[in-house]
Coordinates of C-alpha atoms in Angstrom, one line a residue:
Chain W
M806 CA 45.9 163.4 191.5
I807 CA 45.7 164.2 195.2
V808 CA 43.1 166.3 196.8
L809 CA 42.8 167.1 200.5
K810 CA 39.7 168.8 201.7
D811 CA 39.6 170.2 205.3
V812 CA 41.7 167.3 206.5
T813 CA 42.4 167.2 210.3
K814 CA 44.3 164.5 212.1
Q815 CA 44.1 164.5 215.9
Y816 CA 46.1 162.3 218.3
K817 CA 44.2 162.5 221.6
A818 CA 43.7 166.2 222.3
Q819 CA 46.6 167.4 220.2
P820 CA 45.9 168.0 216.5
A821 CA 48.8 167.0 214.3
L822 CA 47.2 168.5 211.2
Y823 CA 44.4 171.0 211.1
N824 CA 42.1 171.9 208.2
I825 CA 44.5 171.1 205.4
N826 CA 43.4 171.9 201.9
L827 CA 45.7 170.8 199.1
H828 CA 45.5 170.0 195.5
I829 CA 48.4 168.2 193.7
R830 CA 47.9 167.8 189.9
P831 CA 49.1 164.7 187.9
G832 CA 52.7 164.9 186.9
E833 CA 53.6 167.5 189.5
F834 CA 56.8 167.5 191.7
V835 CA 55.9 168.8 195.2
F836 CA 58.1 169.4 198.2
L837 CA 56.5 169.2 201.6
T838 CA 58.6 171.1 204.0
G839 CA 58.6 172.2 207.6
P840 CA 60.3 171.7 210.9
S841 CA 60.1 168.5 212.9
G842 CA 56.6 168.0 214.3
A843 CA 55.0 170.2 211.6
G844 CA 52.9 167.2 210.4
K845 CA 54.8 166.2 207.2
S846 CA 55.0 162.5 208.1
T847 CA 51.5 162.4 209.4
L848 CA 50.3 163.8 206.0
M849 CA 52.4 161.2 204.1
K850 CA 51.1 158.4 206.3
M851 CA 47.5 159.4 205.6
L852 CA 48.2 159.3 201.9
Y853 CA 49.4 155.6 202.1
M854 CA 46.7 154.9 204.7
E855 CA 49.0 154.1 207.6
E856 CA 46.8 156.7 209.4
R857 CA 43.2 157.7 208.8
P858 CA 42.1 161.3 208.9
T859 CA 40.0 162.4 212.0
R860 CA 38.0 164.7 209.7
G861 CA 38.0 165.7 206.1
T862 CA 38.3 164.0 202.7
I863 CA 41.4 162.7 200.9
L864 CA 40.9 161.8 197.2
I865 CA 43.6 160.0 195.3
G866 CA 42.9 159.5 191.6
G867 CA 39.3 160.5 192.5
I868 CA 38.9 157.8 195.1
N869 CA 38.0 158.8 198.6
I870 CA 40.5 156.8 200.6
G871 CA 39.1 157.9 203.9
N872 CA 36.3 155.3 203.5
L873 CA 38.6 152.6 202.0
H874 CA 37.9 149.2 203.4
P875 CA 41.1 147.8 205.2
N876 CA 41.2 144.9 202.6
K877 CA 41.6 147.5 199.8
I878 CA 44.6 149.3 201.4
P879 CA 47.1 146.9 199.7
N880 CA 45.6 147.7 196.3
L881 CA 46.0 151.4 197.0
R882 CA 49.6 151.0 198.1
R883 CA 50.4 149.0 195.0
C884 CA 49.2 152.0 193.0
M885 CA 51.9 154.2 194.6
G886 CA 55.5 153.9 195.3
I887 CA 56.7 154.7 198.8
V888 CA 60.2 155.6 199.8
F889 CA 61.2 155.8 203.4
Q890 CA 64.0 157.6 205.2
D891 CA 65.4 154.3 206.6
Y892 CA 65.1 152.6 203.2
K893 CA 63.1 149.6 204.7
L894 CA 65.0 147.0 202.7
L895 CA 65.1 143.3 203.5
Q896 CA 68.7 142.9 204.6
N897 CA 69.0 139.1 204.0
H898 CA 67.6 139.4 200.4
S899 CA 69.5 140.5 197.4
V900 CA 68.9 143.9 195.7
Y901 CA 67.0 142.0 192.9
D902 CA 64.8 140.1 195.4
N903 CA 64.0 143.3 197.3
I904 CA 62.7 145.0 194.2
A905 CA 61.0 141.8 192.8
Y906 CA 59.3 141.0 196.1
V907 CA 56.1 142.9 195.6
V908 CA 55.8 142.2 191.9
R909 CA 56.1 138.5 192.6
T910 CA 53.0 138.6 194.8
L911 CA 51.0 139.8 191.8
G912 CA 51.4 136.6 190.0
I913 CA 53.5 138.1 187.1
S914 CA 55.7 135.7 185.2
S915 CA 59.4 135.5 186.2
R916 CA 60.5 136.8 182.7
E917 CA 58.4 139.9 183.1
I918 CA 59.6 140.4 186.7
Q919 CA 63.1 140.2 185.5
A920 CA 62.5 142.8 182.8
R921 CA 60.7 145.2 185.2
V922 CA 63.4 144.9 187.9
H923 CA 66.3 145.5 185.4
S924 CA 64.5 148.5 184.0
A925 CA 63.9 150.0 187.5
L926 CA 67.6 149.3 188.4
K927 CA 68.7 151.1 185.2
V928 CA 66.7 154.2 186.2
V929 CA 68.5 154.4 189.5
G930 CA 71.9 153.4 188.0
L931 CA 72.4 150.2 189.9
D932 CA 71.9 147.5 187.2
D933 CA 75.3 146.0 188.1
K934 CA 74.4 145.6 191.8
A935 CA 71.4 143.2 191.4
K936 CA 73.0 140.4 193.2
S937 CA 74.5 142.5 196.1
K938 CA 72.9 142.5 199.5
P939 CA 71.8 145.8 201.0
T940 CA 74.5 145.5 203.7
E941 CA 77.1 145.6 200.9
L942 CA 75.8 149.0 199.7
S943 CA 76.3 152.6 200.8
G944 CA 73.4 154.6 202.3
G945 CA 72.9 156.4 199.0
E946 CA 72.8 153.1 197.0
Q947 CA 70.3 151.6 199.5
Q948 CA 68.0 154.6 199.0
R949 CA 68.3 154.1 195.2
V950 CA 67.3 150.5 195.6
S951 CA 64.3 151.7 197.6
I952 CA 63.4 154.1 194.8
A953 CA 63.7 151.3 192.2
R954 CA 61.4 149.1 194.4
A955 CA 58.9 152.0 194.5
I956 CA 58.8 152.5 190.7
V957 CA 59.0 148.8 189.6
N958 CA 55.2 148.6 189.4
G959 CA 55.0 151.7 187.3
P960 CA 52.9 153.7 189.8
P961 CA 51.3 157.0 188.9
L962 CA 52.4 158.5 192.3
L963 CA 55.6 158.3 194.3
I964 CA 55.7 159.4 197.9
A965 CA 59.1 159.9 199.5
D966 CA 59.2 160.6 203.3
E967 CA 62.5 162.3 204.1
P968 CA 64.4 160.3 201.4
T969 CA 67.7 162.2 202.1
G970 CA 67.4 162.3 205.9
N971 CA 70.2 159.8 206.4
L972 CA 72.4 160.9 203.5
D973 CA 75.3 163.3 203.0
P974 CA 74.9 166.2 200.6
S975 CA 76.4 164.4 197.6
N976 CA 74.2 161.4 197.9
S977 CA 71.2 163.6 198.6
K978 CA 71.8 165.4 195.4
E979 CA 72.0 162.1 193.5
I980 CA 68.7 160.9 195.0
M981 CA 66.9 164.2 194.2
K982 CA 68.2 163.9 190.6
I983 CA 66.7 160.4 190.3
L984 CA 63.4 161.6 191.8
E985 CA 63.4 164.4 189.2
E986 CA 64.0 161.9 186.5
V987 CA 61.2 159.7 187.7
N988 CA 58.9 162.8 187.7
Q989 CA 60.0 163.5 184.1
R990 CA 58.6 160.0 183.2
G991 CA 55.2 161.3 184.2
I992 CA 55.0 160.1 187.8
T993 CA 53.6 162.5 190.3
V994 CA 56.3 162.9 193.1
L995 CA 55.6 164.2 196.6
V996 CA 58.7 164.5 198.8
S997 CA 58.7 165.5 202.4
T998 CA 62.0 167.0 203.5
H999 CA 63.7 169.6 205.7
D1000 CA 66.8 169.6 203.4
S1001 CA 66.7 173.3 202.3
N1002 CA 69.6 172.9 199.9
M1003 CA 67.7 170.3 197.8
V1004 CA 64.5 172.4 197.8
N1005 CA 66.4 175.5 196.7
Y1006 CA 68.4 173.5 194.1
L1007 CA 65.4 172.0 192.3
R1008 CA 63.0 175.0 192.5
K1009 CA 59.8 172.9 192.5
R1010 CA 56.4 173.6 194.1
V1011 CA 56.9 173.9 197.9
V1012 CA 54.1 173.3 200.4
A1013 CA 55.4 174.4 203.8
L1014 CA 53.7 173.1 207.0
R1015 CA 54.0 174.6 210.5
D1016 CA 52.1 173.4 213.6
G1017 CA 49.9 171.2 211.5
Q1018 CA 48.8 173.9 209.1
I1019 CA 49.9 175.0 205.6
E1020 CA 52.1 178.0 206.1
K1021 CA 52.8 178.6 202.4
D1022 CA 52.1 177.0 199.0
Q1023 CA 54.5 178.3 196.4
E1024 CA 55.2 177.3 192.7
A1025 CA 58.9 177.0 191.9
G1026 CA 59.5 178.0 195.5
T1027 CA 62.4 177.9 197.9
Y1028 CA 62.7 176.6 201.5
Y1029 CA 62.6 179.9 203.2
G1030 CA 61.0 182.0 200.5
Chain Y
M881 CA 72.3 122.4 179.8
A882 CA 70.1 119.7 178.1
K883 CA 68.3 119.2 181.4
G884 CA 67.6 122.9 181.6
K885 CA 66.2 123.0 178.1
T886 CA 63.9 120.0 178.8
R887 CA 62.7 121.7 182.0
Q888 CA 62.0 124.9 180.0
K889 CA 60.1 123.0 177.3
L890 CA 58.0 121.2 179.9
K891 CA 57.3 124.5 181.6
Q892 CA 56.1 126.0 178.3
T893 CA 53.9 123.0 177.5
V894 CA 52.2 123.2 181.0
K895 CA 51.8 126.9 180.6
S896 CA 50.2 126.6 177.2
H897 CA 47.4 124.5 178.7
I898 CA 46.5 126.9 181.5
P899 CA 44.3 129.9 180.8
K900 CA 46.0 133.3 181.5
D901 CA 43.9 134.3 184.6
W902 CA 44.4 130.9 186.1
L903 CA 48.1 131.1 185.5
T904 CA 48.3 134.3 187.6
E905 CA 46.4 132.6 190.5
V906 CA 48.6 129.5 190.2
R907 CA 51.8 131.6 190.3
I908 CA 50.5 133.5 193.4
F909 CA 49.7 130.2 195.1
Y910 CA 53.0 128.7 194.1
R911 CA 54.9 131.7 195.5
M912 CA 52.8 131.6 198.7
L913 CA 53.9 127.9 199.1
I914 CA 57.5 129.0 198.6
E915 CA 57.0 131.6 201.4
T916 CA 55.6 128.9 203.6
G917 CA 58.7 126.8 202.9
K918 CA 60.9 129.7 203.8
G919 CA 59.1 130.3 207.0
I920 CA 59.6 126.6 208.0
S921 CA 63.2 126.6 207.1
Q922 CA 63.8 129.8 209.0
A923 CA 62.3 128.2 212.2
G924 CA 65.2 125.6 212.1
L925 CA 65.3 123.2 215.0
I926 CA 62.3 124.7 216.6
N927 CA 60.3 122.8 214.0
I928 CA 61.2 119.5 215.6
A929 CA 60.2 120.7 219.1
I930 CA 56.9 121.9 217.8
V931 CA 56.0 118.8 215.8
T932 CA 57.0 116.5 218.7
T933 CA 54.9 118.5 221.2
M934 CA 51.9 118.4 218.8
A935 CA 52.4 114.7 218.2
A936 CA 52.4 114.1 222.0
I937 CA 49.2 116.0 222.6
L938 CA 47.4 114.4 219.6
T939 CA 48.6 111.0 220.8
I940 CA 47.1 111.5 224.2
F941 CA 43.9 112.8 222.6
G942 CA 43.7 110.0 220.0
C943 CA 44.5 107.1 222.5
L944 CA 41.9 108.3 225.0
F945 CA 39.3 108.9 222.2
R946 CA 40.0 105.4 220.7
S947 CA 39.8 103.8 224.2
S948 CA 36.6 105.6 224.9
L949 CA 35.0 104.4 221.7
S950 CA 35.9 100.8 222.5
F951 CA 34.6 101.2 226.0
Q952 CA 31.4 102.7 224.8
T953 CA 30.9 99.7 222.4
I954 CA 31.4 97.3 225.2
V955 CA 29.1 99.1 227.6
N956 CA 26.4 99.4 225.0
D957 CA 26.7 95.8 224.1
L958 CA 26.6 94.6 227.7
G959 CA 23.6 96.9 228.2
G960 CA 21.9 95.2 225.3
T961 CA 22.2 91.8 227.0
L962 CA 20.5 93.1 230.1
Q963 CA 16.8 92.7 230.0
I964 CA 13.6 93.7 231.8
S965 CA 11.3 91.0 233.0
A966 CA 7.7 92.0 233.0
Y967 CA 5.3 89.7 234.9
L968 CA 1.7 89.6 233.6
D969 CA -1.6 89.3 235.4
D970 CA -3.4 86.0 235.0
S971 CA -6.3 87.9 233.4
A972 CA -4.1 90.0 231.0
D973 CA -4.6 90.1 227.3
T974 CA -1.1 88.8 226.4
K975 CA -1.2 89.8 222.7
A976 CA -2.3 93.4 223.5
V977 CA 0.4 93.8 226.2
I978 CA 3.1 92.5 223.9
S979 CA 1.9 94.9 221.1
R980 CA 2.0 97.9 223.5
V981 CA 5.4 97.0 224.8
K982 CA 6.7 96.7 221.3
D983 CA 5.4 100.2 220.6
I984 CA 7.6 101.8 223.4
P985 CA 10.5 103.6 221.9
H986 CA 14.0 102.0 222.3
V987 CA 12.6 98.5 222.8
K988 CA 14.8 96.2 220.7
S989 CA 13.0 92.9 221.2
V990 CA 10.2 91.3 223.3
K991 CA 10.1 87.6 224.1
F992 CA 7.1 85.9 225.6
I993 CA 7.7 83.2 228.1
P994 CA 4.5 81.2 229.0
K995 CA 4.2 80.4 232.7
D996 CA 4.3 76.6 232.0
R997 CA 7.6 76.9 230.3
S998 CA 9.0 78.9 233.3
W999 CA 7.7 76.3 235.7
N1000 CA 9.2 73.4 233.8
N1001 CA 12.6 75.2 233.6
L1002 CA 12.4 75.9 237.3
K1003 CA 11.7 72.3 238.0
K1004 CA 14.7 71.3 235.9
D1005 CA 17.0 73.6 237.9
I1006 CA 15.8 73.0 241.4
D1007 CA 13.8 70.3 243.2
V1008 CA 10.3 71.9 243.7
P1009 CA 7.4 70.1 245.4
D1010 CA 4.5 69.0 243.2
V1011 CA 2.2 72.0 243.7
E1012 CA 0.1 74.1 241.3
N1013 CA 2.2 76.5 239.1
P1014 CA 2.5 79.8 241.0
L1015 CA 4.5 81.6 238.2
P1016 CA 3.0 84.2 236.0
D1017 CA 3.4 84.7 232.2
T1018 CA 6.6 86.7 231.6
L1019 CA 7.9 89.1 228.9
H1020 CA 11.7 89.5 228.4
V1021 CA 12.2 93.0 227.0
K1022 CA 15.6 94.1 225.6
V1023 CA 16.4 97.8 225.0
D1024 CA 18.7 99.4 222.4
V1025 CA 21.2 101.1 224.8
V1026 CA 21.7 100.7 228.5
N1027 CA 20.8 104.4 229.3
N1028 CA 17.2 103.8 228.1
L1029 CA 16.5 101.0 230.5
D1030 CA 15.0 103.1 233.2
D1031 CA 12.8 105.0 230.8
V1032 CA 11.4 101.8 229.1
L1033 CA 10.9 100.2 232.5
F1034 CA 8.7 103.1 233.7
K1035 CA 6.6 102.9 230.6
I1036 CA 6.1 99.1 230.9
K1037 CA 4.9 99.5 234.5
E1038 CA 2.1 101.7 233.3
I1039 CA 0.7 99.2 230.9
N1040 CA -2.5 97.5 232.0
G1041 CA -2.0 93.8 232.6
V1042 CA 1.6 94.1 233.8
N1043 CA 1.7 93.1 237.5
D1044 CA 5.4 93.5 238.3
T1045 CA 8.8 94.1 236.7
S1046 CA 12.4 93.4 237.6
Y1047 CA 15.9 94.0 236.1
A1048 CA 19.5 93.8 237.2
K1049 CA 19.5 97.3 238.7
D1050 CA 23.0 97.3 240.1
W1051 CA 24.6 96.2 236.8
V1052 CA 22.7 98.9 234.9
K1053 CA 23.7 101.6 237.4
K1054 CA 27.3 100.6 237.2
L1055 CA 27.3 100.5 233.4
Q1056 CA 25.5 103.8 233.2
T1057 CA 28.1 105.4 235.5
L1058 CA 31.0 103.9 233.5
N1059 CA 29.4 105.2 230.3
K1060 CA 29.1 108.7 231.7
V1061 CA 32.7 108.7 233.0
S1062 CA 34.0 107.6 229.6
H1063 CA 32.0 110.3 227.8
T1064 CA 33.1 113.0 230.3
V1065 CA 36.8 112.0 230.0
T1066 CA 36.6 112.0 226.2
F1067 CA 34.9 115.4 226.2
V1068 CA 37.5 116.9 228.6
V1069 CA 40.4 115.5 226.6
V1070 CA 39.0 116.8 223.4
I1071 CA 38.7 120.3 224.8
F1072 CA 42.1 120.1 226.4
A1073 CA 43.8 118.9 223.2
C1074 CA 42.2 121.6 221.2
L1075 CA 43.2 124.3 223.7
L1076 CA 46.7 123.0 223.9
T1077 CA 47.0 122.9 220.1
L1078 CA 45.8 126.5 219.9
I1079 CA 48.2 127.7 222.6
I1080 CA 51.3 125.9 221.2
I1081 CA 50.7 127.0 217.6
N1082 CA 49.9 130.5 218.8
N1083 CA 53.2 130.7 220.6
T1084 CA 55.1 129.2 217.7
I1085 CA 53.7 131.5 215.1
Q1086 CA 54.3 134.4 217.4
L1087 CA 58.0 133.4 217.4
V1088 CA 58.0 133.2 213.6
I1089 CA 56.2 136.6 213.4
Q1090 CA 58.7 138.2 215.8
C1091 CA 61.6 136.8 213.7
R1092 CA 60.0 138.2 210.5
K1093 CA 58.3 141.2 211.9
E1094 CA 60.4 143.7 209.9
E1095 CA 59.9 141.7 206.7
I1096 CA 56.2 141.5 207.2
E1097 CA 56.0 145.2 208.0
I1098 CA 57.8 146.0 204.8
M1099 CA 55.6 143.7 202.8
R1100 CA 52.5 145.4 204.3
L1101 CA 53.8 148.9 203.5
M1102 CA 54.7 147.9 199.9
G1103 CA 51.1 146.8 199.3
V1104 CA 51.4 143.0 199.5
S1105 CA 47.9 141.7 200.0
N1106 CA 46.8 140.6 203.4
W1107 CA 46.2 137.1 202.3
Y1108 CA 49.6 136.8 200.8
I1109 CA 51.0 137.6 204.2
K1110 CA 48.6 135.5 206.2
F1111 CA 48.3 132.4 204.1
P1112 CA 51.9 131.1 204.5
L1113 CA 51.8 131.6 208.3
V1114 CA 48.4 129.8 208.5
L1115 CA 49.7 127.0 206.3
Q1116 CA 52.9 126.7 208.4
G1117 CA 50.7 126.2 211.5
A1118 CA 48.5 123.6 209.6
I1119 CA 51.6 121.7 208.5
Y1120 CA 52.9 121.4 212.1
G1121 CA 49.4 120.1 213.0
L1122 CA 49.3 117.6 210.1
L1123 CA 52.8 116.3 210.9
G1124 CA 52.0 116.0 214.6
A1125 CA 48.8 114.1 213.7
I1126 CA 50.5 111.7 211.3
I1127 CA 53.1 110.8 213.9
S1128 CA 50.4 110.3 216.5
I1129 CA 48.7 107.7 214.3
F1130 CA 51.5 105.1 215.1
P1131 CA 50.9 105.0 218.9
I1132 CA 47.1 105.1 218.3
N1133 CA 47.4 102.0 216.1
A1134 CA 49.5 100.3 218.8
I1135 CA 46.8 101.0 221.4
Q1136 CA 44.3 99.4 219.1
V1137 CA 45.9 96.0 219.5
Y1138 CA 45.3 96.1 223.3
L1139 CA 41.8 97.2 222.8
F1140 CA 41.1 94.3 220.5
K1141 CA 42.3 92.0 223.3
L1142 CA 39.7 93.7 225.6
H1143 CA 37.0 93.1 223.0
D1144 CA 38.1 89.4 222.7
F1145 CA 37.9 89.1 226.5
F1146 CA 34.3 90.3 226.6
M1147 CA 33.5 88.5 223.4
I1148 CA 32.1 91.7 221.9
P1149 CA 33.1 92.7 218.4
P1150 CA 34.8 96.1 218.1
F1151 CA 33.1 99.0 216.3
V1152 CA 34.5 98.7 212.7
L1153 CA 34.7 102.5 212.1
A1154 CA 36.3 103.3 215.4
Q1155 CA 39.9 103.6 214.1
P1156 CA 39.0 105.6 210.9
I1157 CA 36.9 108.0 213.1
V1158 CA 39.8 108.5 215.5
I1159 CA 42.4 109.0 212.8
F1160 CA 40.1 111.5 211.0
S1161 CA 39.4 113.4 214.2
V1162 CA 43.1 113.5 215.1
L1163 CA 44.0 114.9 211.7
A1164 CA 41.1 117.3 211.7
V1165 CA 41.9 118.6 215.2
G1166 CA 45.6 118.8 214.4
V1167 CA 45.2 120.7 211.1
M1168 CA 42.2 122.9 211.9
F1169 CA 43.2 124.0 215.4
S1170 CA 46.8 124.6 214.3
A1171 CA 45.6 126.8 211.4
G1172 CA 43.2 128.5 213.7
G1173 CA 45.9 129.1 216.3
S1174 CA 48.0 130.7 213.5
L1175 CA 45.2 132.9 212.4
I1176 CA 44.4 134.1 216.0
C1177 CA 48.1 134.9 216.4
I1178 CA 48.3 136.9 213.1
K1179 CA 45.2 138.9 214.1
K1180 CA 46.8 139.6 217.5
H1181 CA 50.3 140.6 216.3
L1182 CA 49.9 141.9 212.8
R1183 CA 47.8 144.7 211.3
V1184 CA 46.7 142.6 208.4

C-alpha cells in the first residue's frame, strides 16, 4: 500500500526525516509514534503531498507520488481519507454538509450523496447529528465527523495526524475504537500519535521515529517497548 | 406536496435525456455555480461598492472610446475633402500623368481640370484683364485618409510632367495632430481602464479569499480539484465585470446623443458600427480583465 525508499526531507540545513525506509501493507493498522519534532507530521504531510521529499521515493498503491504533477494531487487526496488534530471542519456548515462537501464536487447525485453520508455517519455513531453545526458538538464528536468525512468516499487508505491530540482519554478511546472499526472494513489506517495509552491499548504495529529516523518498527508493539 | 412531485418528475424527465457522463459534468458545473452564488452572497454590501466602481471605470473608458471613434470619423472625413492640386507642364502627356497618379497607393480620386475651364472660372470670380491664359492644366487629387496626404504629395511631385503642387498644409497638420491626440488618449484610457479593472478585482477577490481562506484550505486538503476551487472565484470576478459593463452602457448611450449633434454640425454621418464596437469592447474588457484579475489573485494567494 505505502512504500517509502530512502526518503529524506530537509528544511534548509536541518533534515526533518533522514533515509526512511518503510513498507505498509494493505489493510494494516500502523501507529507512527515519537516525541514532538521526531518527524511524524512531516511524514504524514508527504503522504498527502502537502510536502515533497527532498530525496527518495514514495509509492502509494504503486504510484510514485514524488513525481506527481500538482494538478493530480487532488486526485491522490481523494483516494485517501485525512483526519487532522484540529478537525478542520467548516464551522458555518452542518455536519451533513461538511461530510457531503467533497463528494458533491465529484458530480455524484444528491441521492447517492445522502446514502454515503448517512452510512459514514452511522460508522461514527452520529447519524442523529446530521443537522447540527460543529460548534454545537463536543471535541470528540467533531473528530468523529472528521473521520466520517474521511471515509465517505470509501478510500483504501486513512491517514490520521494526532487524531486524539485535543481529546480527553475517554473520547480518545472512542476515536481509536472507530479507527479500528474502519480498519476492520479493509481500510489501511496510519495514525500518528504520542498517546501511549492508546498505542498500548490497541497493540498494533508501531513505527517509532526519533530525530527524523526510524528508531523501531514492531508488530503488535507498545509505545515504549 | 404536489408542487414537489411535479418538480421531481420534471427532474427525472430531464435526467433521462442526459447521458450519464454528461450528467456528472452538469452536476459539477451546477455545484460550481452554487459556490459562486455563495461567494457573492457572502461578500454582502461590498458587492455594490465593487460593481459601482467597475461601472464608473468602464463608463469613463466607454465614453472616451466612443468620443474618440466619432472624432476619428470626423477627422478622416474632413481629411477626405482636402485635396492636392497638381499643376502640369504645358508639354506634359496629361493621360499618362493621370494614369500614374491613379496608380499611387491611397489615392481615392483624380479629377482633371483643363486650363481653359480654370481660366473661365477665375474670370467669373474676379475681374481679370483680357490677356492670354497663364494658368496650367490642373489635377485635383483626393486621398483616402488625411495621414496619407504627405506621402501621396511626395510621390506626385516625382512624376514627370508635374510642375508644381499645393495643398492646405495648415489644415492637414492640425487634423493630423488632432487625430494623433485622439488615438493617444484612447490608448492611454484603454490601458488605464484595464489596469484599474485588474487592480480592483484583484483586491476584491483577495478579500473574498481572506474571508474563505480556511474553507478553501480545507477543500484543498480534502482533495477538491483545483478548478472547482478556482472557477467560482473567477466567475465571481467576471460577474462583477459584466454587471459594471452593463451599467456603464447607459451613460455611453447618453453620450452618443451629444456626439450625433457634433456629426450633424459637421454634416458628416456617424460611423454606424461605433456604438456596437464600444459596447462590445466595454463588455469584453469588463469580463475578461475581471476574470483575469481573479485568476492572478488566486495564483498569488492560494496554492491551487
